[in-house]
PDB file of C-alpha atoms in Angstrom:
ATOM      1  CA  MET A   3     -18.851 -15.530  11.602  1.00 47.00           C
ATOM      2  CA  SER A   4     -21.104 -11.930  10.733  1.00 47.00           C
ATOM      3  CA  SER A   5     -20.347  -9.746   7.697  1.00 50.00           C
ATOM      4  CA  SER A   6     -22.803  -7.376   8.575  1.00 48.00           C
ATOM      5  CA  ASN A   7     -21.517  -5.069  10.826  1.00 54.00           C
ATOM      6  CA  VAL A   8     -19.860  -2.672   8.756  1.00 53.00           C
ATOM      7  CA  PRO A   9     -20.670   0.970   8.041  1.00 53.00           C
ATOM      8  CA  MET A  10     -23.284   1.220   5.412  1.00 49.00           C
ATOM      9  CA  ILE A  11     -22.929   4.135   2.329  1.00 47.00           C
ATOM     10  CA  ARG A  12     -25.691   6.639   1.472  1.00 46.00           C
ATOM     11  CA  ASP A  13     -25.630   8.599  -1.507  1.00 42.00           C
ATOM     12  CA  GLU A  14     -26.982  12.044   0.330  1.00 41.00           C
ATOM     13  CA  ALA A  15     -24.326  14.880  -0.246  1.00 44.00           C
ATOM     14  CA  LEU A  16     -24.344  17.111  -2.909  1.00 52.00           C
ATOM     15  CA  THR A  17     -21.006  17.314  -4.683  1.00 58.00           C
ATOM     16  CA  PRO A  18     -19.376  20.513  -6.662  1.00 68.00           C
ATOM     17  CA  MET A  19     -19.446  20.270 -10.350  1.00 72.00           C
ATOM     18  CA  THR A  20     -16.917  22.954 -11.331  1.00 81.00           C
ATOM     19  CA  LEU A  21     -13.333  22.767 -10.063  1.00 82.00           C
ATOM     20  CA  GLU A  22     -13.009  26.394  -8.344  1.00 83.00           C
ATOM     21  CA  GLY A  23     -16.594  24.717  -6.282  1.00 84.00           C
ATOM     22  CA  LEU A  24     -14.798  21.988  -5.516  1.00 85.00           C
ATOM     23  CA  MET A  25     -11.962  23.858  -4.310  1.00 88.00           C
ATOM     24  CA  ALA A  26     -14.165  26.498  -2.285  1.00 87.00           C
ATOM     25  CA  GLN A  27     -15.352  23.354  -0.789  1.00 85.00           C
ATOM     26  CA  ALA A  28     -12.282  21.780   0.162  1.00 85.00           C
ATOM     27  CA  ALA A  29     -10.740  24.686   1.793  1.00 88.00           C
ATOM     28  CA  MET A  30     -14.328  25.484   3.626  1.00 89.00           C
ATOM     29  CA  LEU A  31     -14.173  21.952   4.957  1.00 87.00           C
ATOM     30  CA  VAL A  32     -10.208  22.047   6.004  1.00 86.00           C
ATOM     31  CA  ALA A  33     -10.599  25.903   7.695  1.00 86.00           C
ATOM     32  CA  SER A  34     -14.016  24.467  10.080  1.00 85.00           C
ATOM     33  CA  GLY A  35     -11.311  21.945  11.464  1.00 84.00           C
ATOM     34  CA  ILE A  36     -13.955  18.859  11.085  1.00 84.00           C
ATOM     35  CA  LEU A  37     -11.783  16.305   8.849  1.00 84.00           C
ATOM     36  CA  PRO A  38      -9.515  14.322  10.481  1.00 80.00           C
ATOM     37  CA  LYS A  39      -6.629  15.670  11.079  1.00 74.00           C
ATOM     38  CA  GLY A  40      -4.101  14.013   8.221  1.00 74.00           C
ATOM     39  CA  ILE A  41      -6.261  16.128   5.987  1.00 81.00           C
ATOM     40  CA  ARG A  42      -4.297  19.765   6.167  1.00 81.00           C
ATOM     41  CA  THR A  43      -4.087  21.279   2.812  1.00 85.00           C
ATOM     42  CA  PRO A  44      -7.237  22.362   0.293  1.00 87.00           C
ATOM     43  CA  GLU A  45      -5.640  19.758  -2.301  1.00 87.00           C
ATOM     44  CA  ALA A  46      -5.992  16.624  -0.078  1.00 85.00           C
ATOM     45  CA  ALA A  47      -9.176  17.524   0.851  1.00 87.00           C
ATOM     46  CA  ALA A  48      -9.946  17.759  -3.041  1.00 88.00           C
ATOM     47  CA  ALA A  49      -8.348  15.290  -4.033  1.00 87.00           C
ATOM     48  CA  ILE A  50     -10.049  12.577  -1.486  1.00 88.00           C
ATOM     49  CA  ILE A  51     -13.481  14.037  -2.553  1.00 89.00           C
ATOM     50  CA  LEU A  52     -12.404  12.917  -6.062  1.00 88.00           C
ATOM     51  CA  THR A  53     -11.547   9.701  -5.319  1.00 86.00           C
ATOM     52  CA  GLY A  54     -14.748   9.341  -3.242  1.00 86.00           C
ATOM     53  CA  ARG A  55     -16.387  10.680  -6.223  1.00 86.00           C
ATOM     54  CA  GLU A  56     -14.977   7.992  -8.921  1.00 84.00           C
ATOM     55  CA  LEU A  57     -16.355   5.688  -5.725  1.00 83.00           C
ATOM     56  CA  GLY A  58     -19.357   6.465  -5.292  1.00 83.00           C
ATOM     57  CA  ILE A  59     -18.817   7.636  -1.907  1.00 84.00           C
ATOM     58  CA  PRO A  60     -20.124  11.238  -0.749  1.00 85.00           C
ATOM     59  CA  PRO A  61     -18.227  13.632   0.531  1.00 85.00           C
ATOM     60  CA  MET A  62     -18.274  13.294   4.476  1.00 85.00           C
ATOM     61  CA  GLN A  63     -18.042   9.452   4.829  1.00 84.00           C
ATOM     62  CA  ALA A  64     -15.110   9.680   2.513  1.00 86.00           C
ATOM     63  CA  PHE A  65     -12.885  11.855   5.149  1.00 86.00           C
ATOM     64  CA  ARG A  66     -13.590   8.357   6.880  1.00 82.00           C
ATOM     65  CA  ALA A  67     -12.988   5.923   4.541  1.00 83.00           C
ATOM     66  CA  ILE A  68     -10.434   7.527   2.093  1.00 87.00           C
ATOM     67  CA  TYR A  69      -6.647   7.855   3.581  1.00 84.00           C
ATOM     68  CA  ILE A  70      -3.476   9.339   1.359  1.00 80.00           C
ATOM     69  CA  VAL A  71      -0.606   6.970   2.457  1.00 79.00           C
ATOM     70  CA  ASN A  72       2.160   7.753   0.747  1.00 75.00           C
ATOM     71  CA  GLY A  73       0.788   9.829  -1.532  1.00 75.00           C
ATOM     72  CA  LYS A  74      -1.836   7.138  -2.912  1.00 79.00           C
ATOM     73  CA  PRO A  75      -5.383   7.677  -1.667  1.00 83.00           C
ATOM     74  CA  THR A  76      -6.371   4.156  -0.070  1.00 87.00           C
ATOM     75  CA  ILE A  77      -9.865   2.991   0.751  1.00 88.00           C
ATOM     76  CA  SER A  78      -9.766   0.785   4.670  1.00 85.00           C
ATOM     77  CA  THR A  79     -11.126  -2.817   4.628  1.00 88.00           C
ATOM     78  CA  GLU A  80     -14.394  -2.133   6.829  1.00 87.00           C
ATOM     79  CA  HIS A  81     -15.190   0.223   3.377  1.00 86.00           C
ATOM     80  CA  MET A  82     -14.434  -2.275   1.088  1.00 90.00           C
ATOM     81  CA  ALA A  83     -16.725  -4.302   2.768  1.00 92.00           C
ATOM     82  CA  ALA A  84     -19.878  -1.976   2.835  1.00 89.00           C
ATOM     83  CA  MET A  85     -18.922  -1.381  -1.156  1.00 90.00           C
ATOM     84  CA  LEU A  86     -19.081  -4.779  -1.925  1.00 93.00           C
ATOM     85  CA  LEU A  87     -22.884  -4.907   0.029  1.00 93.00           C
ATOM     86  CA  GLN A  88     -24.107  -2.115  -1.460  1.00 90.00           C
ATOM     87  CA  ALA A  89     -23.514  -3.555  -4.563  1.00 92.00           C
ATOM     88  CA  GLY A  90     -25.073  -6.715  -3.807  1.00 94.00           C
ATOM     89  CA  MET A  91     -22.701  -9.475  -3.289  1.00 96.00           C
ATOM     90  CA  THR A  92     -21.802 -10.760   0.267  1.00 96.00           C
ATOM     91  CA  TYR A  93     -19.207 -12.842   2.327  1.00 96.00           C
ATOM     92  CA  ASN A  94     -18.165 -15.447   4.205  1.00 96.00           C
ATOM     93  CA  ILE A  95     -15.249 -15.325   7.132  1.00 96.00           C
ATOM     94  CA  ASP A  96     -14.657 -19.181   6.579  1.00 97.00           C
ATOM     95  CA  GLN A  97     -11.117 -19.212   8.548  1.00 96.00           C
ATOM     96  CA  LEU A  98      -9.503 -16.828  11.432  1.00 95.00           C
ATOM     97  CA  ASP A  99      -7.226 -17.963  13.414  1.00 95.00           C
ATOM     98  CA  MET A 100      -3.083 -17.813  13.709  1.00 94.00           C
ATOM     99  CA  GLU A 101      -2.271 -19.863  10.787  1.00 95.00           C
ATOM    100  CA  GLY A 102      -4.165 -17.371   8.441  1.00 95.00           C
ATOM    101  CA  CYS A 103      -7.871 -15.942   6.800  1.00 97.00           C
ATOM    102  CA  VAL A 104      -9.810 -17.581   4.099  1.00 97.00           C
ATOM    103  CA  ILE A 105     -13.127 -15.596   2.352  1.00 97.00           C
ATOM    104  CA  THR A 106     -16.023 -16.565   0.684  1.00 97.00           C
ATOM    105  CA  PHE A 107     -17.095 -14.077  -1.354  1.00 97.00           C
ATOM    106  CA  MET A 108     -20.512 -14.760  -3.284  1.00 97.00           C
ATOM    107  CA  ARG A 109     -22.275 -12.160  -6.012  1.00 95.00           C
ATOM    108  CA  PRO A 110     -25.553 -13.527  -7.753  1.00 93.00           C
ATOM    109  CA  GLY A 111     -24.520 -16.962 -10.160  1.00 92.00           C
ATOM    110  CA  MET A 112     -20.776 -16.907  -8.636  1.00 94.00           C
ATOM    111  CA  SER A 113     -18.009 -17.224  -5.647  1.00 95.00           C
ATOM    112  CA  TYR A 114     -14.667 -17.040  -4.709  1.00 96.00           C
ATOM    113  CA  THR A 115     -12.759 -17.724  -2.447  1.00 97.00           C
ATOM    114  CA  HIS A 116      -9.412 -16.295  -1.352  1.00 96.00           C
ATOM    115  CA  SER A 117      -6.917 -17.131   1.516  1.00 96.00           C
ATOM    116  CA  PHE A 118      -3.847 -15.308   2.966  1.00 95.00           C
ATOM    117  CA  MET A 119      -2.117 -17.729   5.562  1.00 95.00           C
ATOM    118  CA  LYS A 120       0.971 -17.120   7.729  1.00 94.00           C
ATOM    119  CA  GLU A 121       3.153 -18.833   5.223  1.00 93.00           C
ATOM    120  CA  ASP A 122       1.933 -16.223   2.914  1.00 92.00           C
ATOM    121  CA  ALA A 123       2.977 -13.290   5.219  1.00 91.00           C
ATOM    122  CA  VAL A 124       5.769 -15.113   6.400  1.00 91.00           C
ATOM    123  CA  LYS A 125       7.022 -15.502   2.017  1.00 88.00           C
ATOM    124  CA  ALA A 126       6.469 -11.459   2.473  1.00 86.00           C
ATOM    125  CA  SER A 127       8.435 -10.468   5.127  1.00 86.00           C
ATOM    126  CA  LEU A 128       6.026  -9.317   6.762  1.00 87.00           C
ATOM    127  CA  TRP A 129       4.861 -12.072   9.613  1.00 89.00           C
ATOM    128  CA  GLY A 130       6.621 -10.888  13.135  1.00 86.00           C
ATOM    129  CA  THR A 131       6.813  -7.206  11.994  1.00 82.00           C
ATOM    130  CA  ASN A 132       5.750  -4.363  13.937  1.00 77.00           C
ATOM    131  CA  THR A 133       1.778  -4.025  13.668  1.00 82.00           C
ATOM    132  CA  TRP A 134       2.160  -7.806  12.226  1.00 87.00           C
ATOM    133  CA  ALA A 135       4.190  -8.750  15.541  1.00 87.00           C
ATOM    134  CA  LYS A 136       1.187  -7.388  17.680  1.00 86.00           C
ATOM    135  CA  TYR A 137      -2.249  -8.403  15.512  1.00 87.00           C
ATOM    136  CA  PRO A 138      -1.338 -11.307  13.066  1.00 91.00           C
ATOM    137  CA  LYS A 139      -4.721 -12.319  12.843  1.00 92.00           C
ATOM    138  CA  ASP A 140      -6.855  -8.699  12.287  1.00 90.00           C
ATOM    139  CA  MET A 141      -3.610  -8.299   9.675  1.00 90.00           C
ATOM    140  CA  MET A 142      -4.452 -11.580   7.769  1.00 94.00           C
ATOM    141  CA  TYR A 143      -8.017 -10.384   7.687  1.00 94.00           C
ATOM    142  CA  ASN A 144      -7.250  -7.232   6.047  1.00 91.00           C
ATOM    143  CA  ARG A 145      -4.964  -8.895   3.297  1.00 93.00           C
ATOM    144  CA  CYS A 146      -6.988 -11.532   2.709  1.00 96.00           C
ATOM    145  CA  PHE A 147      -9.841  -9.644   2.591  1.00 95.00           C
ATOM    146  CA  SER A 148      -8.561  -6.814  -0.033  1.00 93.00           C
ATOM    147  CA  ALA A 149      -6.837  -8.969  -2.221  1.00 93.00           C
ATOM    148  CA  GLY A 150      -9.703 -11.434  -2.560  1.00 95.00           C
ATOM    149  CA  ALA A 151     -12.248  -8.179  -2.805  1.00 94.00           C
ATOM    150  CA  ARG A 152     -10.197  -6.668  -5.761  1.00 92.00           C
ATOM    151  CA  LYS A 153     -10.331  -9.645  -7.618  1.00 92.00           C
ATOM    152  CA  PHE A 154     -13.552 -10.678  -7.236  1.00 94.00           C
ATOM    153  CA  ALA A 155     -15.010  -7.789  -7.716  1.00 93.00           C
ATOM    154  CA  PRO A 156     -13.111  -4.680 -10.029  1.00 91.00           C
ATOM    155  CA  ASP A 157     -15.795  -3.366 -11.417  1.00 90.00           C
ATOM    156  CA  VAL A 158     -16.900  -1.846  -7.423  1.00 90.00           C
ATOM    157  CA  LEU A 159     -13.544  -1.385  -6.128  1.00 88.00           C
ATOM    158  CA  GLY A 160     -10.995  -0.738  -9.210  1.00 83.00           C
ATOM    159  CA  LYS A 161      -8.023  -0.874  -7.991  1.00 82.00           C
ATOM    160  CA  MET A 162      -7.656   0.477  -4.270  1.00 87.00           C
ATOM    161  CA  TYR A 163      -5.867  -0.648  -1.963  1.00 88.00           C
ATOM    162  CA  THR A 164      -5.686  -0.250   2.082  1.00 87.00           C
ATOM    163  CA  PRO A 165      -3.616   1.484   3.982  1.00 84.00           C
ATOM    164  CA  GLU A 166      -1.036  -1.450   5.097  1.00 81.00           C
ATOM    165  CA  GLU A 167      -0.221  -2.638   2.109  1.00 84.00           C
ATOM    166  CA  ILE A 168       1.082   0.559   0.627  1.00 81.00           C
ATOM    167  CA  ASP A 169       3.255   0.394   4.262  1.00 80.00           C
ATOM    168  CA  PRO A 170       2.566  -1.460   6.801  1.00 72.00           C
ATOM    169  CA  ASP A 171       3.288   0.660   9.211  1.00 69.00           C
ATOM    170  CA  SER A 172       1.023   3.270   8.884  1.00 69.00           C
ATOM    171  CA  VAL A 173      -1.864   0.940  10.390  1.00 63.00           C
ATOM    172  CA  THR A 174      -2.839  -0.060  14.065  1.00 68.00           C
ATOM    173  CA  ILE A 175      -5.781  -2.111  15.624  1.00 65.00           C
ATOM    174  CA  ASP A 176      -8.306  -0.188  18.339  1.00 61.00           C
ATOM    175  CA  ALA A 177     -10.043  -1.977  20.996  1.00 56.00           C
ATOM    176  CA  ASP A 178     -13.046  -2.738  18.347  1.00 57.00           C
ATOM    177  CA  GLY A 179     -10.035  -4.574  16.020  1.00 58.00           C
ATOM    178  CA  GLN A 180     -11.221  -1.875  13.524  1.00 62.00           C
ATOM    179  CA  THR A 181      -7.976  -0.686  11.053  1.00 60.00           C
ATOM    180  CA  VAL A 182      -7.071   2.590  12.371  1.00 64.00           C
ATOM    181  CA  VAL A 183      -4.123   4.802   9.572  1.00 64.00           C
ATOM    182  CA  VAL A 184      -1.076   6.146  12.049  1.00 56.00           C
ATOM    183  CA  THR A 185      -1.310  10.177  11.403  1.00 51.00           C
ATOM    184  CA  LYS A 186       1.747  11.729  11.471  1.00 46.00           C
ATOM    185  CA  PRO A 187       2.006  15.117  12.978  1.00 42.00           C
ATOM    186  CA  GLU A 188       1.637  18.438  10.838  1.00 42.00           C
ATOM    187  CA  PRO A 189       5.211  20.008  10.442  1.00 44.00           C
ATOM    188  CA  PRO A 190       5.164  22.915  12.507  1.00 44.00           C
ATOM    189  CA  THR A 191       4.552  26.283  10.442  1.00 46.00           C
ATOM    190  CA  GLN A 192       5.892  29.922  10.495  1.00 48.00           C
ATOM    191  CA  THR A 193       3.220  32.998  12.143  1.00 48.00           C
ATOM    192  CA  ASP A 194       3.602  36.249   9.721  1.00 49.00           C
ATOM    193  CA  GLU A 195       6.219  37.939  11.478  1.00 47.00           C
ATOM    194  CA  GLN A 196       8.691  34.524  11.219  1.00 47.00           C
ATOM    195  CA  LYS A 197       8.673  35.206   7.562  1.00 47.00           C
ATOM    196  CA  ARG A 198       8.924  38.440   7.799  1.00 48.00           C
ATOM    197  CA  ASN A 199      11.628  38.457   9.854  1.00 48.00           C
ATOM    198  CA  GLY A 200      13.249  35.137   7.941  1.00 49.00           C
ATOM    199  CA  ALA A 201      13.376  33.347  11.216  1.00 48.00           C
ATOM    200  CA  PRO A 202      12.558  29.185  11.466  1.00 48.00           C
ATOM    201  CA  PRO A 203       9.576  27.320  13.224  1.00 49.00           C
ATOM    202  CA  ALA A 204       9.201  27.802  16.706  1.00 45.00           C
ATOM    203  CA  ASP A 205      10.126  24.323  17.082  1.00 44.00           C
ATOM    204  CA  SER A 206      12.565  24.111  14.406  1.00 42.00           C
ATOM    205  CA  THR A 207      15.651  23.648  17.037  1.00 38.00           C
ATOM    206  CA  ARG A 208      13.856  20.403  18.381  1.00 37.00           C
ATOM    207  CA  ARG A 209      13.531  19.323  15.012  1.00 39.00           C
ATOM    208  CA  SER A 210      17.040  19.957  13.594  1.00 36.00           C
ATOM    209  CA  THR A 211      18.290  18.030  16.527  1.00 33.00           C
ATOM    210  CA  LYS A 212      16.225  15.115  15.774  1.00 38.00           C
ATOM    211  CA  ALA A 213      17.479  15.010  12.207  1.00 39.00           C
ATOM    212  CA  ALA A 214      21.069  15.637  13.031  1.00 40.00           C
ATOM    213  CA  ASP A 215      23.373  13.590  15.120  1.00 42.00           C
ATOM    214  CA  ASP A 216      26.031  14.632  17.926  1.00 42.00           C
ATOM    215  CA  ASN A 217      28.131  16.377  15.362  1.00 43.00           C
ATOM    216  CA  GLY A 218      25.656  17.886  13.565  1.00 44.00           C
ATOM    217  CA  ALA A 219      25.222  15.905  10.546  1.00 44.00           C
ATOM    218  CA  PRO A 220      21.808  15.256   8.876  1.00 46.00           C
ATOM    219  CA  ALA A 221      20.632  11.757  10.986  1.00 46.00           C
ATOM    220  CA  ALA A 222      20.884   8.912   8.914  1.00 49.00           C
ATOM    221  CA  VAL A 223      18.602   7.003   6.780  1.00 60.00           C
ATOM    222  CA  GLY A 224      18.003   4.390   4.872  1.00 76.00           C
ATOM    223  CA  TRP A 225      20.258   1.459   4.490  1.00 81.00           C
ATOM    224  CA  ALA A 226      22.511   3.725   6.334  1.00 80.00           C
ATOM    225  CA  THR A 227      20.751   2.573   9.613  1.00 82.00           C
ATOM    226  CA  TRP A 228      21.022  -0.742   8.852  1.00 80.00           C
ATOM    227  CA  SER A 229      22.812  -3.545  10.815  1.00 81.00           C
ATOM    228  CA  GLU A 230      26.467  -5.497   9.452  1.00 79.00           C
ATOM    229  CA  ASN A 231      24.441  -8.802   9.200  1.00 78.00           C
ATOM    230  CA  MET A 232      21.039  -7.075   7.628  1.00 80.00           C
ATOM    231  CA  CYS A 233      23.550  -5.623   4.944  1.00 83.00           C
ATOM    232  CA  LYS A 234      25.659  -9.331   4.427  1.00 82.00           C
ATOM    233  CA  SER A 235      21.663 -10.489   4.482  1.00 82.00           C
ATOM    234  CA  PHE A 236      20.810  -8.344   1.862  1.00 86.00           C
ATOM    235  CA  TRP A 237      23.832  -9.270  -0.467  1.00 86.00           C
ATOM    236  CA  ALA A 238      23.649 -12.897   0.184  1.00 84.00           C
ATOM    237  CA  LYS A 239      20.143 -12.917  -1.056  1.00 84.00           C
ATOM    238  CA  ALA A 240      21.344 -10.768  -4.066  1.00 83.00           C
ATOM    239  CA  ASN A 241      24.066 -13.565  -4.775  1.00 82.00           C
ATOM    240  CA  GLU A 242      21.291 -16.014  -4.668  1.00 82.00           C
ATOM    241  CA  LEU A 243      19.436 -14.783  -7.104  1.00 81.00           C
ATOM    242  CA  ASN A 244      22.847 -14.239  -9.852  1.00 80.00           C
ATOM    243  CA  LEU A 245      22.347 -10.823  -9.536  1.00 81.00           C
ATOM    244  CA  SER A 246      25.197  -8.560 -10.099  1.00 82.00           C
ATOM    245  CA  SER A 247      26.052  -5.334  -8.403  1.00 80.00           C
ATOM    246  CA  GLU A 248      24.774  -3.074 -11.551  1.00 80.00           C
ATOM    247  CA  ASP A 249      21.873  -5.257 -11.602  1.00 83.00           C
ATOM    248  CA  VAL A 250      20.885  -4.504  -7.783  1.00 87.00           C
ATOM    249  CA  HIS A 251      21.609  -1.255  -8.067  1.00 85.00           C
ATOM    250  CA  GLN A 252      19.185  -0.533 -11.242  1.00 85.00           C
ATOM    251  CA  GLU A 253      16.158  -2.483  -9.467  1.00 88.00           C
ATOM    252  CA  PHE A 254      17.065  -0.246  -6.344  1.00 88.00           C
ATOM    253  CA  GLY A 255      17.253   2.923  -8.672  1.00 86.00           C
ATOM    254  CA  VAL A 256      20.410   4.401  -6.693  1.00 84.00           C
ATOM    255  CA  GLU A 257      24.055   4.190  -7.946  1.00 83.00           C
ATOM    256  CA  SER A 258      25.479   2.243  -4.842  1.00 84.00           C
ATOM    257  CA  MET A 259      23.157   0.932  -1.513  1.00 86.00           C
ATOM    258  CA  LYS A 260      24.816   3.380   0.622  1.00 83.00           C
ATOM    259  CA  ASP A 261      22.421   6.166  -1.573  1.00 83.00           C
ATOM    260  CA  TYR A 262      19.234   3.929  -0.577  1.00 85.00           C
ATOM    261  CA  GLU A 263      17.028   5.716   1.404  1.00 83.00           C
ATOM    262  CA  GLY A 264      14.140   3.308   1.337  1.00 82.00           C
ATOM    263  CA  SER A 265      12.432   1.430   4.712  1.00 81.00           C
ATOM    264  CA  GLN A 266      13.698  -2.127   5.462  1.00 80.00           C
ATOM    265  CA  ASN A 267      10.110  -3.695   4.215  1.00 82.00           C
ATOM    266  CA  THR A 268      10.454  -1.765   0.688  1.00 86.00           C
ATOM    267  CA  ALA A 269      13.708  -3.466   0.290  1.00 86.00           C
ATOM    268  CA  ARG A 270      12.672  -6.693   0.796  1.00 86.00           C
ATOM    269  CA  ALA A 271       9.677  -6.529  -0.883  1.00 88.00           C
ATOM    270  CA  ILE A 272      11.909  -5.787  -3.973  1.00 91.00           C
ATOM    271  CA  LEU A 273      13.783  -8.653  -3.248  1.00 89.00           C
ATOM    272  CA  ASP A 274      10.819 -10.528  -2.836  1.00 89.00           C
ATOM    273  CA  ILE A 275       9.501  -9.920  -6.143  1.00 91.00           C
ATOM    274  CA  LEU A 276      12.568 -10.768  -7.804  1.00 90.00           C
ATOM    275  CA  ASP A 277      12.547 -14.143  -6.163  1.00 88.00           C
ATOM    276  CA  TYR A 278       9.510 -14.869  -7.324  1.00 90.00           C
ATOM    277  CA  GLY A 279      10.430 -14.006 -10.884  1.00 88.00           C
ATOM    278  CA  ILE A 280      13.575 -15.653 -10.784  1.00 87.00           C
ATOM    279  CA  ASN A 281      13.612 -18.330  -8.989  1.00 86.00           C
ATOM    280  CA  LYS A 282      10.014 -19.580  -8.945  1.00 86.00           C
ATOM    281  CA  CYS A 283       8.750 -19.182 -12.602  1.00 88.00           C
ATOM    282  CA  ALA A 284      12.197 -18.616 -14.214  1.00 87.00           C
ATOM    283  CA  ILE A 285      11.298 -15.350 -16.453  1.00 85.00           C
ATOM    284  CA  GLY A 286      14.490 -13.401 -15.541  1.00 86.00           C
ATOM    285  CA  LEU A 287      14.794  -9.699 -14.689  1.00 83.00           C
ATOM    286  CA  GLN A 288      13.978  -9.346 -18.586  1.00 83.00           C
ATOM    287  CA  GLY A 289      10.605 -11.127 -17.965  1.00 86.00           C
ATOM    288  CA  ILE A 290       9.380  -9.374 -14.863  1.00 90.00           C
ATOM    289  CA  TRP A 291      10.099  -6.179 -16.567  1.00 87.00           C
ATOM    290  CA  ALA A 292       7.801  -7.061 -18.923  1.00 86.00           C
ATOM    291  CA  ALA A 293       5.301  -8.150 -16.460  1.00 88.00           C
ATOM    292  CA  LEU A 294       5.356  -5.113 -14.201  1.00 87.00           C
ATOM    293  CA  GLY A 295       5.504  -3.189 -17.144  1.00 85.00           C
ATOM    294  CA  VAL A 296       8.590  -1.450 -16.335  1.00 82.00           C
ATOM    295  CA  ASN A 297      12.349  -1.321 -16.429  1.00 82.00           C
ATOM    296  CA  ALA A 298      13.607  -1.789 -12.435  1.00 83.00           C
ATOM    297  CA  VAL A 299      11.185  -2.860  -9.824  1.00 86.00           C
ATOM    298  CA  TYR A 300      11.089  -0.445  -8.099  1.00 84.00           C
ATOM    299  CA  LYS A 301       9.893   1.824 -10.668  1.00 83.00           C
ATOM    300  CA  SER A 302       6.525  -0.770  -9.482  1.00 83.00           C
ATOM    301  CA  ASP A 303       3.609   0.970  -7.371  1.00 82.00           C
ATOM    302  CA  MET A 304       2.300  -2.907  -7.059  1.00 86.00           C
ATOM    303  CA  THR A 305       1.773  -4.624  -4.286  1.00 88.00           C
ATOM    304  CA  VAL A 306       3.902  -8.025  -4.020  1.00 88.00           C
ATOM    305  CA  ASP A 307       0.731 -10.111  -3.886  1.00 89.00           C
ATOM    306  CA  ASP A 308      -0.095  -8.164  -7.221  1.00 89.00           C
ATOM    307  CA  ALA A 309       3.306  -8.338  -8.264  1.00 90.00           C
ATOM    308  CA  LYS A 310       3.151 -11.883  -8.176  1.00 92.00           C
ATOM    309  CA  ALA A 311      -0.154 -12.687 -10.159  1.00 90.00           C
ATOM    310  CA  ALA A 312       1.586  -9.476 -12.655  1.00 90.00           C
ATOM    311  CA  ILE A 313       4.305 -12.407 -13.183  1.00 91.00           C
ATOM    312  CA  ASP A 314       2.543 -15.251 -13.110  1.00 91.00           C
ATOM    313  CA  LYS A 315      -0.359 -14.098 -15.350  1.00 89.00           C
ATOM    314  CA  TRP A 316       2.780 -12.807 -18.032  1.00 88.00           C
ATOM    315  CA  ALA A 317       5.125 -15.962 -17.959  1.00 87.00           C
ATOM    316  CA  LYS A 318       1.592 -17.870 -18.742  1.00 87.00           C
ATOM    317  CA  ALA A 319       1.264 -15.745 -21.634  1.00 84.00           C
ATOM    318  CA  GLN A 320       4.766 -16.830 -22.798  1.00 79.00           C
ATOM    319  CA  ASP A 321       4.026 -20.413 -22.567  1.00 73.00           C
ATOM    320  CA  THR A 322       0.591 -20.519 -24.305  1.00 58.00           C
ATOM    321  CA  THR A 323       2.729 -18.196 -26.960  1.00 51.00           C
ATOM    322  CA  VAL A 324       5.584 -21.090 -26.796  1.00 43.00           C
ATOM    323  CA  GLN A 325       2.910 -23.978 -27.252  1.00 50.00           C
ATOM    324  CA  GLN A 326       0.972 -22.124 -30.118  1.00 48.00           C
ATOM    325  CA  GLN A 327       4.451 -21.550 -32.084  1.00 46.00           C
ATOM    326  CA  GLY A 328       5.170 -24.960 -31.991  1.00 49.00           C
ATOM    327  CA  GLU A 329       1.685 -26.554 -32.941  1.00 49.00           C
ATOM    328  CA  LEU A 330       2.242 -24.370 -36.264  1.00 45.00           C
ATOM    329  CA  ALA A 331       5.876 -25.623 -36.972  1.00 46.00           C
ATOM    330  CA  VAL A 332       4.336 -29.674 -36.440  1.00 44.00           C
TER     331      VAL A 332
END
């Protein structure tokens, strides 16, 4: 398959070099109405401009390439590909079907082959969920490309992630097979008159209805929305990992799972990381924390794949240390 049908990056933009100039440019662009509707404030626009500058992407192209997902800047797979090509690298899609994706990345003097298969998606609790159920091949390609490109070309991409790696529900796939980030609708704002009178936004009644149950109480989120079977499955997995309730609460940052307000995908990811460290690598909670540089898994901003890679690296380092100590003892 060809790797040439991707957008190329051109370094033609003049970007301001002072904070005042940057904010003025950002405010002007937001006010113009030409930016994607997800970019609503000068601060958000400035963050994207700065991220683009670090990656060598001109401002106007950065607005089409960089997305803020859950507070983190991300970049589309298509623009990751463009950056590699501009840096003189190439890639070949060796396999892309319902079983998985295999891509070989190439640069002068070296090559690297990366795969992301159906079984990897199943282990990560991605297979069959939301966008993955609708576009499994595209999502496997995105995962394979982004993870492989980061490992092969950290000098070009750094630690940039794609939107679907941060939030699998943040993207869909268009008719051309391109990843499209789903933008949440902008919340209503008060008019000057409403602010003076202390009145709520125009559609606050509609929003409060959606955000409350029939009795007027806040709508349930997180753990409160899980079915009984989901809750039982969660605790069964925790018991399998020999985690006490105190351990679980610490890993999820709550005093009780009833207080957990995250998504089921996030909960699955945390359990998957714990399972990998405890069952697959046998390093225990302390080892997982040391590998991730945190004292609870929920504090890590790594994807499941990167967390597993960090755990592998830490575990191998410990094995090497033990081996060296044994040799010294002899």
